[in-house]
mmCIF file of N, CA and C in Angstrom:
data_model
loop_
_atom_site.group_PDB
_atom_site.id
_atom_site.type_symbol
_atom_site.label_atom_id
_atom_site.label_comp_id
_atom_site.label_asym_id
_atom_site.label_seq_id
_atom_site.Cartn_x
_atom_site.Cartn_y
_atom_site.Cartn_z
ATOM 1 N N UNK A 1 10.975 4.591 -1.311
ATOM 2 C CA UNK A 1 9.583 4.962 -0.533
ATOM 3 C C UNK A 1 8.816 5.351 0.374
ATOM 4 N N UNK A 2 7.689 6.309 0.144
ATOM 5 C CA UNK A 2 6.847 7.495 1.265
ATOM 6 C C UNK A 2 6.397 6.636 1.738
ATOM 7 N N UNK A 3 6.494 7.359 3.328
ATOM 8 C CA UNK A 3 5.684 7.131 4.231
ATOM 9 C C UNK A 3 4.132 7.795 4.332
ATOM 10 N N UNK A 4 3.207 6.822 3.915
ATOM 11 C CA UNK A 4 2.098 7.636 4.339
ATOM 12 C C UNK A 4 1.539 8.204 5.652
ATOM 13 N N UNK A 5 2.022 7.551 7.274
ATOM 14 C CA UNK A 5 1.703 8.069 8.376
ATOM 15 C C UNK A 5 3.155 8.393 9.063
ATOM 16 N N UNK A 6 2.574 8.868 10.463
ATOM 17 C CA UNK A 6 3.891 9.459 11.251
ATOM 18 C C UNK A 6 4.345 8.498 11.830
ATOM 19 N N UNK A 7 6.004 7.949 12.207
ATOM 20 C CA UNK A 7 6.428 7.276 13.030
ATOM 21 C C UNK A 7 5.482 6.658 13.844
ATOM 22 N N UNK A 8 5.669 5.088 14.073
ATOM 23 C CA UNK A 8 4.723 5.054 14.906
ATOM 24 C C UNK A 8 6.099 4.263 16.180
ATOM 25 N N UNK A 9 5.251 4.048 17.640
ATOM 26 C CA UNK A 9 5.871 3.769 18.959
ATOM 27 C C UNK A 9 6.215 2.219 18.612
ATOM 28 N N UNK A 10 6.980 1.668 19.597
ATOM 29 C CA UNK A 10 7.668 0.396 20.105
ATOM 30 C C UNK A 10 5.890 -0.257 20.160
ATOM 31 N N UNK A 11 5.541 -1.465 20.079
ATOM 32 C CA UNK A 11 4.822 -2.644 20.530
ATOM 33 C C UNK A 11 3.726 -2.108 19.253
ATOM 34 N N UNK A 12 4.144 -1.741 18.483
ATOM 35 C CA UNK A 12 2.684 -1.714 17.422
ATOM 36 C C UNK A 12 2.547 -2.378 16.157
ATOM 37 N N UNK A 13 1.637 -2.601 15.551
ATOM 38 C CA UNK A 13 1.877 -4.008 14.745
ATOM 39 C C UNK A 13 1.655 -2.766 13.041
ATOM 40 N N UNK A 14 2.273 -2.787 12.229
ATOM 41 C CA UNK A 14 2.316 -2.647 10.728
ATOM 42 C C UNK A 14 2.063 -3.161 9.523
ATOM 43 N N UNK A 15 0.931 -2.584 8.704
ATOM 44 C CA UNK A 15 0.718 -3.363 7.642
ATOM 45 C C UNK A 15 1.747 -2.723 6.913
ATOM 46 N N UNK A 16 2.366 -3.322 5.794
ATOM 47 C CA UNK A 16 3.330 -3.030 4.967
ATOM 48 C C UNK A 16 2.456 -3.506 3.829
ATOM 49 N N UNK A 17 3.413 -2.661 2.620
ATOM 50 C CA UNK A 17 2.454 -3.044 0.973
ATOM 51 C C UNK A 17 4.213 -2.185 0.735
ATOM 52 N N UNK A 18 4.702 -3.043 -0.141
ATOM 53 C CA UNK A 18 5.703 -2.529 -1.036
ATOM 54 C C UNK A 18 5.676 -3.047 -2.961
ATOM 55 N N UNK A 19 6.115 -2.413 -3.636
ATOM 56 C CA UNK A 19 6.283 -2.693 -4.688
ATOM 57 C C UNK A 19 7.819 -2.708 -5.325
ATOM 58 N N UNK A 20 8.246 -3.778 -6.308
ATOM 59 C CA UNK A 20 9.224 -3.951 -6.988
ATOM 60 C C UNK A 20 9.741 -3.192 -7.838
ATOM 61 N N UNK A 21 10.983 -2.280 -7.505
ATOM 62 C CA UNK A 21 10.854 -0.931 -9.296
ATOM 63 C C UNK A 21 9.898 -0.868 -10.362
ATOM 64 N N UNK A 22 9.494 -0.446 -10.625
ATOM 65 C CA UNK A 22 8.638 -0.347 -11.685
ATOM 66 C C UNK A 22 7.432 -1.338 -12.170
ATOM 67 N N UNK A 23 6.988 -2.299 -10.588
ATOM 68 C CA UNK A 23 5.973 -3.018 -11.200
ATOM 69 C C UNK A 23 6.908 -4.285 -11.463
ATOM 70 N N UNK A 24 7.982 -4.393 -11.805
ATOM 71 C CA UNK A 24 8.876 -5.598 -12.298
ATOM 72 C C UNK A 24 7.759 -7.000 -11.993
ATOM 73 N N UNK A 25 7.610 -7.796 -12.642
ATOM 74 C CA UNK A 25 7.749 -8.779 -12.159
ATOM 75 C C UNK A 25 8.216 -9.867 -11.932
ATOM 76 N N UNK A 26 9.105 -9.386 -10.933
ATOM 77 C CA UNK A 26 10.337 -10.023 -9.876
ATOM 78 C C UNK A 26 10.019 -11.754 -9.776
ATOM 79 N N UNK A 27 8.967 -11.366 -9.227
ATOM 80 C CA UNK A 27 8.491 -12.939 -8.812
ATOM 81 C C UNK A 27 8.822 -14.093 -9.265
ATOM 82 N N UNK A 28 8.152 -13.424 -10.861
ATOM 83 C CA UNK A 28 8.532 -14.680 -11.885
ATOM 84 C C UNK A 28 9.879 -15.100 -12.451
ATOM 85 N N UNK A 29 10.765 -14.892 -11.432
ATOM 86 C CA UNK A 29 12.192 -15.431 -11.701
ATOM 87 C C UNK A 29 11.641 -16.654 -10.799
ATOM 88 N N UNK A 30 12.812 -17.512 -11.088
ATOM 89 C CA UNK A 30 12.575 -18.539 -10.183
ATOM 90 C C UNK A 30 13.791 -18.385 -9.144
ATOM 91 N N UNK A 31 13.319 -19.043 -7.780
ATOM 92 C CA UNK A 31 13.998 -18.994 -6.584
ATOM 93 C C UNK A 31 14.345 -17.560 -5.965
ATOM 94 N N UNK A 32 13.607 -16.340 -6.338
ATOM 95 C CA UNK A 32 13.351 -15.397 -6.194
ATOM 96 C C UNK A 32 12.107 -14.959 -5.163
ATOM 97 N N UNK A 33 11.655 -15.444 -4.964
ATOM 98 C CA UNK A 33 10.746 -15.900 -3.084
ATOM 99 C C UNK A 33 11.174 -16.809 -1.806
ATOM 100 N N UNK A 34 11.990 -17.678 -3.258
ATOM 101 C CA UNK A 34 13.527 -18.367 -1.457
ATOM 102 C C UNK A 34 14.133 -16.418 -0.821
ATOM 103 N N UNK A 35 14.700 -16.091 -1.891
ATOM 104 C CA UNK A 35 15.359 -15.439 -1.253
ATOM 105 C C UNK A 35 15.082 -14.157 -0.937
ATOM 106 N N UNK A 36 13.675 -13.824 -1.103
ATOM 107 C CA UNK A 36 12.826 -12.513 -0.118
ATOM 108 C C UNK A 36 12.750 -13.233 0.570
ATOM 109 N N UNK A 37 12.163 -14.717 1.020
ATOM 110 C CA UNK A 37 11.876 -15.275 2.678
ATOM 111 C C UNK A 37 13.211 -15.005 3.034
ATOM 112 N N UNK A 38 13.855 -15.532 3.114
ATOM 113 C CA UNK A 38 15.709 -15.306 3.593
ATOM 114 C C UNK A 38 15.896 -13.831 4.288
ATOM 115 N N UNK A 39 15.779 -12.791 3.143
ATOM 116 C CA UNK A 39 16.346 -11.900 3.548
ATOM 117 C C UNK A 39 15.023 -11.312 4.684
ATOM 118 N N UNK A 40 13.832 -11.381 4.410
ATOM 119 C CA UNK A 40 12.684 -11.271 5.337
ATOM 120 C C UNK A 40 13.415 -11.819 6.780
ATOM 121 N N UNK A 41 13.310 -12.822 6.810
ATOM 122 C CA UNK A 41 13.917 -13.589 7.974
ATOM 123 C C UNK A 41 15.106 -12.736 9.034
ATOM 124 N N UNK A 42 15.502 -12.528 7.752
ATOM 125 C CA UNK A 42 16.710 -12.176 8.347
ATOM 126 C C UNK A 42 17.009 -10.807 9.070
ATOM 127 N N UNK A 43 15.783 -9.800 8.418
ATOM 128 C CA UNK A 43 14.947 -8.174 9.318
ATOM 129 C C UNK A 43 14.465 -8.634 9.869
ATOM 130 N N UNK A 44 13.471 -9.816 9.986
ATOM 131 C CA UNK A 44 12.851 -9.882 12.119
ATOM 132 C C UNK A 44 13.874 -10.433 12.496
ATOM 133 N N UNK A 45 14.894 -11.051 12.490
ATOM 134 C CA UNK A 45 16.426 -11.206 13.255
ATOM 135 C C UNK A 45 16.394 -9.969 13.811
ATOM 136 N N UNK A 46 17.359 -9.757 13.151
ATOM 137 C CA UNK A 46 17.680 -8.215 13.222
ATOM 138 C C UNK A 46 17.262 -7.240 14.126
ATOM 139 N N UNK A 47 16.181 -6.798 13.852
ATOM 140 C CA UNK A 47 15.370 -5.902 14.467
ATOM 141 C C UNK A 47 14.464 -6.671 15.815
ATOM 142 N N UNK A 48 14.555 -7.632 15.539
ATOM 143 C CA UNK A 48 13.263 -8.370 16.923
ATOM 144 C C UNK A 48 12.045 -8.017 16.333
ATOM 145 N N UNK A 49 12.065 -8.433 15.452
ATOM 146 C CA UNK A 49 10.691 -7.973 14.786
ATOM 147 C C UNK A 49 9.666 -9.803 14.710
ATOM 148 N N UNK A 50 7.882 -9.541 14.764
ATOM 149 C CA UNK A 50 7.141 -10.607 14.406
ATOM 150 C C UNK A 50 6.647 -10.067 13.288
ATOM 151 N N UNK A 51 6.588 -11.555 12.530
ATOM 152 C CA UNK A 51 5.561 -11.227 11.357
ATOM 153 C C UNK A 51 4.325 -12.344 11.643
ATOM 154 N N UNK A 52 3.091 -12.045 10.962
ATOM 155 C CA UNK A 52 1.822 -12.554 11.525
ATOM 156 C C UNK A 52 1.717 -12.543 10.166
ATOM 157 N N UNK A 53 1.416 -12.591 9.061
ATOM 158 C CA UNK A 53 1.105 -12.866 7.802
ATOM 159 C C UNK A 53 2.089 -11.883 6.527
ATOM 160 N N UNK A 54 1.872 -12.696 5.522
ATOM 161 C CA UNK A 54 2.872 -11.650 4.665
ATOM 162 C C UNK A 54 1.754 -12.438 3.533
ATOM 163 N N UNK A 55 1.812 -11.548 2.004
ATOM 164 C CA UNK A 55 1.722 -12.564 0.214
ATOM 165 C C UNK A 55 2.519 -11.849 -0.237
ATOM 166 N N UNK A 56 3.424 -12.694 -1.361
ATOM 167 C CA UNK A 56 3.878 -12.590 -1.750
ATOM 168 C C UNK A 56 3.868 -12.378 -3.174
ATOM 169 N N UNK A 57 3.820 -11.086 -3.895
ATOM 170 C CA UNK A 57 3.069 -11.022 -5.608
ATOM 171 C C UNK A 57 3.888 -11.337 -6.195
ATOM 172 N N UNK A 58 3.786 -11.348 -7.747
ATOM 173 C CA UNK A 58 4.820 -11.722 -8.815
ATOM 174 C C UNK A 58 5.354 -9.823 -8.815
ATOM 175 N N UNK A 59 4.721 -8.766 -8.406
ATOM 176 C CA UNK A 59 5.065 -7.674 -8.718
ATOM 177 C C UNK A 59 4.873 -6.529 -7.330
ATOM 178 N N UNK A 60 4.983 -6.976 -6.585
ATOM 179 C CA UNK A 60 4.835 -6.458 -4.559
ATOM 180 C C UNK A 60 4.677 -7.323 -3.974
ATOM 181 N N UNK A 61 4.249 -6.841 -2.791
ATOM 182 C CA UNK A 61 4.430 -7.914 -1.462
ATOM 183 C C UNK A 61 4.296 -7.176 -0.388
ATOM 184 N N UNK A 62 2.948 -7.850 0.419
ATOM 185 C CA UNK A 62 2.547 -7.435 1.738
ATOM 186 C C UNK A 62 2.485 -8.254 3.412
ATOM 187 N N UNK A 63 2.858 -7.711 4.085
ATOM 188 C CA UNK A 63 3.337 -7.794 5.501
ATOM 189 C C UNK A 63 2.386 -7.433 6.014
ATOM 190 N N UNK A 64 2.558 -8.189 7.212
ATOM 191 C CA UNK A 64 1.719 -7.933 8.560
ATOM 192 C C UNK A 64 2.405 -7.582 10.110
ATOM 193 N N UNK A 65 3.622 -6.768 10.325
ATOM 194 C CA UNK A 65 4.711 -6.893 10.975
ATOM 195 C C UNK A 65 4.367 -6.510 12.271
ATOM 196 N N UNK A 66 5.111 -6.545 13.071
ATOM 197 C CA UNK A 66 5.396 -5.591 14.771
ATOM 198 C C UNK A 66 6.176 -6.265 15.262
ATOM 199 N N UNK A 67 6.781 -4.735 16.265
ATOM 200 C CA UNK A 67 7.770 -4.794 16.756
ATOM 201 C C UNK A 67 7.557 -4.345 18.565
ATOM 202 N N UNK A 68 8.491 -5.244 19.169
ATOM 203 C CA UNK A 68 7.652 -5.305 20.477
ATOM 204 C C UNK A 68 8.752 -4.092 21.592
ATOM 205 N N UNK A 69 8.189 -4.050 22.575
ATOM 206 C CA UNK A 69 8.241 -2.898 23.131
ATOM 207 C C UNK A 69 9.644 -2.971 24.022
ATOM 208 N N UNK A 70 10.517 -1.894 23.872
ATOM 209 C CA UNK A 70 11.496 -2.459 24.658
ATOM 210 C C UNK A 70 11.695 -2.305 26.216
#
């Protein structure tokens, strides 16, 4: 996934959109959304990030997240 914008500093908010490989509809697989949420929670905890909102779609996802200042 390429970056459209330059790297951000800590304490900023990010809008993230990403697609599954080839726009495949992995969200239609039973239990996939649950696995995605568990993975997202792990990453949020690991990087001390906040999640303000998210939308899980069958072929992609959207996140609004932030990283606290140091």
